[in-house]
Coordinates of C-alpha atoms in Angstrom, one line a residue:
X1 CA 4.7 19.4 3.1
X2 CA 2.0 19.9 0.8
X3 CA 3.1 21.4 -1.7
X4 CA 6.5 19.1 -1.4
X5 CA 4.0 16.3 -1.8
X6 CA 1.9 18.0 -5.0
X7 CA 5.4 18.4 -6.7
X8 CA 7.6 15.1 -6.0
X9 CA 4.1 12.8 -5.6
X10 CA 6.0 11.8 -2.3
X11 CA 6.6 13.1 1.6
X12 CA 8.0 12.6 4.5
X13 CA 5.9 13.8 7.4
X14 CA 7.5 13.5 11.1
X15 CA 6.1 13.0 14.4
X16 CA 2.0 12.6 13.0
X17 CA 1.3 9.5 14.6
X18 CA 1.3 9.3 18.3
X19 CA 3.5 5.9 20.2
X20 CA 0.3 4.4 21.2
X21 CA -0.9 3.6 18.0
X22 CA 2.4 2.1 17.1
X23 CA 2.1 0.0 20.2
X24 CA -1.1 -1.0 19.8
X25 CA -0.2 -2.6 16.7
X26 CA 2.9 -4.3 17.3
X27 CA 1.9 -6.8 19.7
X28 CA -0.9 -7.5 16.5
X29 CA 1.6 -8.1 14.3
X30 CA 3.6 -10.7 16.2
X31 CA 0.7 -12.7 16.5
X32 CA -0.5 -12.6 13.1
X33 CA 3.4 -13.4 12.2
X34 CA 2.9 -16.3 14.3
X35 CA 0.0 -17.7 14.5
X36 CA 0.5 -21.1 12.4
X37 CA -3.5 -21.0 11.4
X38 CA -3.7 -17.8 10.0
X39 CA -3.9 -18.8 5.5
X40 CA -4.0 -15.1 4.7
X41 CA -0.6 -15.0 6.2
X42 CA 2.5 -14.9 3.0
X43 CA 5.6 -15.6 3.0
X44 CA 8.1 -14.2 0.3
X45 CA 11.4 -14.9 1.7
X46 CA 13.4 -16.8 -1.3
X47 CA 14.0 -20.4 -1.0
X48 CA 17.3 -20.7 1.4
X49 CA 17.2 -17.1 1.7
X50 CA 18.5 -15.4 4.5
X51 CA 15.8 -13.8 7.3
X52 CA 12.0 -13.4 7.2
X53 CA 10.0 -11.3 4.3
X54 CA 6.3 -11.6 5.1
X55 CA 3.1 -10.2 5.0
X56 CA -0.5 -9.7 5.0
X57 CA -3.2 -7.8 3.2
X58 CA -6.6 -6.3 4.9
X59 CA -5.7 -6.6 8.2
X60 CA -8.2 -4.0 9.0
X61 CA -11.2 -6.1 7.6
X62 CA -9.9 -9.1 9.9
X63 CA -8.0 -7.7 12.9
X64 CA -9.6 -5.3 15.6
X65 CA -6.5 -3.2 16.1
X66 CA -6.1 -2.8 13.0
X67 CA -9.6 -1.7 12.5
X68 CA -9.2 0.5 15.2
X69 CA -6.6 2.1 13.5
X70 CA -8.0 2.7 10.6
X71 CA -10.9 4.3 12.1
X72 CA -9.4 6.4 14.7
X73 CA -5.9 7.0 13.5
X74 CA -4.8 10.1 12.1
X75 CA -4.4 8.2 9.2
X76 CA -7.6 9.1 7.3
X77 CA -7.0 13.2 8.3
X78 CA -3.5 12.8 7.0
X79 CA -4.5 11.6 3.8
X80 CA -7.0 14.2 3.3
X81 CA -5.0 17.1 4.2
X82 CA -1.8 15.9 1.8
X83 CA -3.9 15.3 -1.4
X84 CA -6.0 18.5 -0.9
X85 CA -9.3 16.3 -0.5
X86 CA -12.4 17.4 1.4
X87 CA -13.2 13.8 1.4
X88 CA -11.5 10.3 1.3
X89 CA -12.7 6.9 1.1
X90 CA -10.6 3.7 3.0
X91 CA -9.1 1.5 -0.1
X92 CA -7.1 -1.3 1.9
X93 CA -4.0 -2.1 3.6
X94 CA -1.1 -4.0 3.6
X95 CA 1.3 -5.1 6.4
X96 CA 5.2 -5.8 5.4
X97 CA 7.8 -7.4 7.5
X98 CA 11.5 -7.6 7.1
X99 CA 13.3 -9.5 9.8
X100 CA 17.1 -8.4 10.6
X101 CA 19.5 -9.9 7.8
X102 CA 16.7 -10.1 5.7
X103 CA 18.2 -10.0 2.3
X104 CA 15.3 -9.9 0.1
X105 CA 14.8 -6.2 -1.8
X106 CA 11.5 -5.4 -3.0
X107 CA 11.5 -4.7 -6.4
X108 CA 10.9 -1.3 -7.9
X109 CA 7.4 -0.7 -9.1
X110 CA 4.2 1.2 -9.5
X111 CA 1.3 0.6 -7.4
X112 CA -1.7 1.5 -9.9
X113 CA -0.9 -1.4 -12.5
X114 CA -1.7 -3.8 -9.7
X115 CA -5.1 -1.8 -8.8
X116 CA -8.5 -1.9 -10.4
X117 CA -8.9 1.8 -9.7
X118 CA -7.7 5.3 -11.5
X119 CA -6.7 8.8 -10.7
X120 CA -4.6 11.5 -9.4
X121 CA -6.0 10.9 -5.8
X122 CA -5.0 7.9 -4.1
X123 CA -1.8 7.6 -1.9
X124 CA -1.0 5.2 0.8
X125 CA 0.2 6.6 3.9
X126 CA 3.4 3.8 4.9
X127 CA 4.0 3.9 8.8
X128 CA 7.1 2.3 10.0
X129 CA 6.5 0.4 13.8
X130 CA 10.1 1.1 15.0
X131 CA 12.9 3.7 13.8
X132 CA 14.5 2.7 10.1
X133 CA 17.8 3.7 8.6
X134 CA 16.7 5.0 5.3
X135 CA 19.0 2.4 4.0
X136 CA 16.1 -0.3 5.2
X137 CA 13.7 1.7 4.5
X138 CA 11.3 2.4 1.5
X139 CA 12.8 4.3 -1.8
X140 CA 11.3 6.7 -4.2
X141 CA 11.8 8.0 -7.4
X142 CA 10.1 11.8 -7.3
X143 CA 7.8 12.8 -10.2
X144 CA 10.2 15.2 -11.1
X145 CA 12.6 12.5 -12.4
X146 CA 10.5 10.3 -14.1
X147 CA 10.5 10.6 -18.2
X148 CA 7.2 13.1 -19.0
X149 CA 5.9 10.4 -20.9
X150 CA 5.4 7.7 -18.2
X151 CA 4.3 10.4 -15.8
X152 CA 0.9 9.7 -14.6
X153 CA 0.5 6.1 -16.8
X154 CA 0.0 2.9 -15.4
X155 CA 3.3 0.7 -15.8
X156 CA 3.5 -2.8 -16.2
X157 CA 3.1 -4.9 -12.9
X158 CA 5.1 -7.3 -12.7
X159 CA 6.1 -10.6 -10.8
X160 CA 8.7 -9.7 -8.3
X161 CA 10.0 -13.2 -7.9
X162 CA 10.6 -13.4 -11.4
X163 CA 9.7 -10.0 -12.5
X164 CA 8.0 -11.2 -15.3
X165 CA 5.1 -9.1 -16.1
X166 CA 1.9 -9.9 -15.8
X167 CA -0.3 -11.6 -18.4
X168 CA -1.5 -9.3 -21.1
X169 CA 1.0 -6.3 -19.7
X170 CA 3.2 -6.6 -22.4
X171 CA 2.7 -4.0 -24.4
X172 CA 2.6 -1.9 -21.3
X173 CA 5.5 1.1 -20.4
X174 CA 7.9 -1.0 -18.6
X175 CA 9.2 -0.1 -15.4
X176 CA 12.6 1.8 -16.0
X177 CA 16.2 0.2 -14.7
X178 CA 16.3 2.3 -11.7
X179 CA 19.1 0.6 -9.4
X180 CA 21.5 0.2 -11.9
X181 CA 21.9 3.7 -12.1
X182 CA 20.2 5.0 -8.6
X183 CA 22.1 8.4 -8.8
X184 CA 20.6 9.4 -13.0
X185 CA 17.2 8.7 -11.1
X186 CA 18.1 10.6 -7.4
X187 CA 16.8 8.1 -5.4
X188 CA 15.2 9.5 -2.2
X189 CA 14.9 7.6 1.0
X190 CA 14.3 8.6 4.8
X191 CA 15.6 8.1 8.4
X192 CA 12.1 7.4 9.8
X193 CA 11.2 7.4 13.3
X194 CA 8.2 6.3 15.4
X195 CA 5.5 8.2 14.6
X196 CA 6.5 9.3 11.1
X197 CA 5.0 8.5 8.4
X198 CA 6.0 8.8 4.1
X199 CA 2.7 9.8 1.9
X200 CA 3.1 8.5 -1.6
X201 CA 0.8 9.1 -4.8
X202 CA -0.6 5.6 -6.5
X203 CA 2.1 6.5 -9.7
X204 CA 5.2 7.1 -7.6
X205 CA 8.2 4.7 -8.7
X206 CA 9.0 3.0 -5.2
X207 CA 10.9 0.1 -3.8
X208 CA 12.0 -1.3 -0.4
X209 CA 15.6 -2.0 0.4
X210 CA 16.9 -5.6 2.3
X211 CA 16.8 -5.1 6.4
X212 CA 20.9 -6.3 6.6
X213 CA 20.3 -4.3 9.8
X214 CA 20.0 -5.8 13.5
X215 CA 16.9 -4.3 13.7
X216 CA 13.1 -5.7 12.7
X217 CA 11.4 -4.0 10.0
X218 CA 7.9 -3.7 10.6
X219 CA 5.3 -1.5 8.6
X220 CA 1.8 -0.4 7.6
X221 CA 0.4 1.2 4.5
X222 CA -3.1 2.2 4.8
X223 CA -4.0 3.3 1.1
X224 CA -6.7 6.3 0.2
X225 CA -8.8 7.6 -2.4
X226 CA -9.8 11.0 -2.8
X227 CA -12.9 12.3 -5.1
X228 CA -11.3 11.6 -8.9
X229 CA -10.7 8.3 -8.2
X230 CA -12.6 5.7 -10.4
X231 CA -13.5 2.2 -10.5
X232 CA -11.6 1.2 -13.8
X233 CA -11.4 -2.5 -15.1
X234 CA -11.8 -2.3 -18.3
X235 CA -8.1 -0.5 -19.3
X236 CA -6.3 -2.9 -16.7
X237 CA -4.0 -5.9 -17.9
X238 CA -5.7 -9.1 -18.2
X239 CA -4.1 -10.2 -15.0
X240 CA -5.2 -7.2 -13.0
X241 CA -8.5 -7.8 -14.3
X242 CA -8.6 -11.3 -12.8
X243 CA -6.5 -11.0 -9.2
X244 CA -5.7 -7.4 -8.9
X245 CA -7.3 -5.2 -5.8
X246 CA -9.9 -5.3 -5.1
X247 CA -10.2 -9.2 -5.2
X248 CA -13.6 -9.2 -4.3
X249 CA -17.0 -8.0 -5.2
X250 CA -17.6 -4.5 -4.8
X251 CA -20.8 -3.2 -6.9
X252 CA -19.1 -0.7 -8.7
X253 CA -19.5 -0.3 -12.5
X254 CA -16.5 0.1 -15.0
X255 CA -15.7 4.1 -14.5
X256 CA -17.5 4.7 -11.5
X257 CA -16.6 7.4 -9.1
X258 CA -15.9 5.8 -6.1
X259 CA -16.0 7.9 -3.1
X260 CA -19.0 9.5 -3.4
X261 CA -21.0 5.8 -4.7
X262 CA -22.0 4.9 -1.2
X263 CA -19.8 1.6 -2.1
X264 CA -20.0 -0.3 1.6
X265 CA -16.2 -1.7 0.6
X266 CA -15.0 1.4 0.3
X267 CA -16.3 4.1 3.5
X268 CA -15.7 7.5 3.5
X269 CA -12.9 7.8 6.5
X270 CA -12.8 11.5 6.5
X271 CA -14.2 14.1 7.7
X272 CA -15.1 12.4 10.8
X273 CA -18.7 12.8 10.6
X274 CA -19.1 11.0 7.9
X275 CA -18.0 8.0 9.4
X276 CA -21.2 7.1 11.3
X277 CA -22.1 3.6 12.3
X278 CA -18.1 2.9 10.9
X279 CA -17.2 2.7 14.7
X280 CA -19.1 -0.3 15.4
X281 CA -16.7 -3.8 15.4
X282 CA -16.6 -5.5 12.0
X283 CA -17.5 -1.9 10.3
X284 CA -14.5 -2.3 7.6
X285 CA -16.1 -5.7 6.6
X286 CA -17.8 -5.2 3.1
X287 CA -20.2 -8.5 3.1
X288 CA -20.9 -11.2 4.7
X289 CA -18.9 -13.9 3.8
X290 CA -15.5 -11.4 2.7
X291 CA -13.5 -13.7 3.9
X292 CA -14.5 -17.0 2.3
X293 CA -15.0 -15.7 -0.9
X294 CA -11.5 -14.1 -1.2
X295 CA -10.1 -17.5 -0.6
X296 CA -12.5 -19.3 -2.8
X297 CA -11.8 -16.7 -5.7
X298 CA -8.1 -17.8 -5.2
X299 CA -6.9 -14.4 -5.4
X300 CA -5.1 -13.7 -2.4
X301 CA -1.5 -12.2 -3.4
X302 CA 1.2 -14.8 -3.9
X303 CA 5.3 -13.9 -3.3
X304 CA 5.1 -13.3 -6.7
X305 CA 2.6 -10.1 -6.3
X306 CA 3.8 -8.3 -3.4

């Protein structure tokens, strides 16, 4: 699995996970899904369009099961073990929902254009809460495939509403046409299962098809860094520079190492005894006041992001 995921920059890893942790966060997400207060909450269903596409970002810094997870899961381990890092520092997560007959696709894309960071090792580790059909499931283009000059280079982020790129982006590599022609580009997708999980590099094409099933689509990607990744603003799009991740302050200078910068935003997850006072509630919190300022700042991700 290793070595699968060194060569394609993608993997599928079966049975890693046990049920509890997939319970424990499924009665979470109903309530954040319905809980009419909750402003952190977005919704990216189309206008009139059919079923629920919703989601939320940093549960773990809000939510204690989702903190929980992110400090006792496997999650951290798995992470670790895949890249080939002695070490990893927690980046963020992101929660995605796809009610049944949800028609909405999301787009194909690149995760590193939308991220203020750099490197060969950072991967988010995407756990499905209920078994998928890989044709509801997410979809990847394996390094292999991709043209040898777009390998390992940020592409342009885009708007997936519109997908318009983002402002000062245009001059970027543009993400290539891949479902017009899905078999040129060998798109690979899973049957996934409770307690499976995909591992996916930060450069990896990847999309996410509509949920036309009678099932829910409910899922969590918990994103990593290993030692070579850097704090990079600088070489980011203007619009990245402004509202990428992370949207708020994190002390680090333009080309900074991360992991190993004692950066409180982003802890060192693994190995476990580096963790430390990070089992106390609220540990995942970076600063007083995280909350507030993210929504002062205005940079929370819109439909348009996601």
């Amino acid at each position: 699995d290793i070595e699968t995921y060194h060569r394609d920059g993608v993997v599928c890893l079966r049975s890693v996970f046990p049920e509890s942790w997939v319970r424990s966060l499924g009665g979470a997400v109903d309530d954040i899904l319905s809980d009419p207060t909750n402003q952190d909450r977005e919704e990216y269903t189309r206008p009139g369009g059919a079923g629920r596409f919703a989601g939320e970002m940093d549960c773990s810094r809000k939510y204690p099961e989702f903190e929980r997870f992110v400090l006792e899961s496997p999650a951290a381990e798995i992470a670790a073990r895949v890249m080939s890092c002695s070490r990893v520092a927690f980046f963020y997560d992101f929660l995605f929902v796809k009610e049944p007959g949800t028609e909405d696709r999301t787009p194909w894309h690149q995760d590193l254009g939308y991220w203020s960071v750099q490197g060969s090792e950072i991967c988010s580790v995407w756990m499905p809460l209920e078994d998928l059909p890989k044709e509801a499931s997410m979809e990847f283009v394996v390094r292999g495939r991709m043209p040898s000059a777009l390998r390992g280079r940020d592409l342009a982020p885009l708007r997936f509403a519109t997908g318009q790129v983002y402002e000062g982006a245009e001059d970027m590599p543009r993400v290539p046409d891949v479902q017009s022609d899905r078999e040129q580009w060998q798109v690979t997708s899973w049957d996934t299962k409770v307690g499976d999980c995909i591992v996916f590099r930060a450069d990896v094409l990847h999309a996410a098809a509509a949920n036309q099933t009678l099932g829910r689509r409910r899922a969590l990607s918990t994103r990593w860094l290993g030692p070579d990744a850097r704090f990079v603003v600088g070489s980011k799009c203007a619009e990245t520079r402004r509202s990428g991740y992370p949207n708020f302050r994190v002390g680090l200078q333009d080309g900074q190492q991360v992991v190993d910068s004692g950066c409180q935003a982003f802890p060192i997850l693994w190995p476990l005894e580096a963790r430390g006072r990070l089992r106390s509630p609220g540990a995942l919190v970076p600063f007083p006041g995280y909350g507030a300022e993210r929504q002062a700042q205005g940079q929370l991700y819109s439909r348009d992001h996601v």
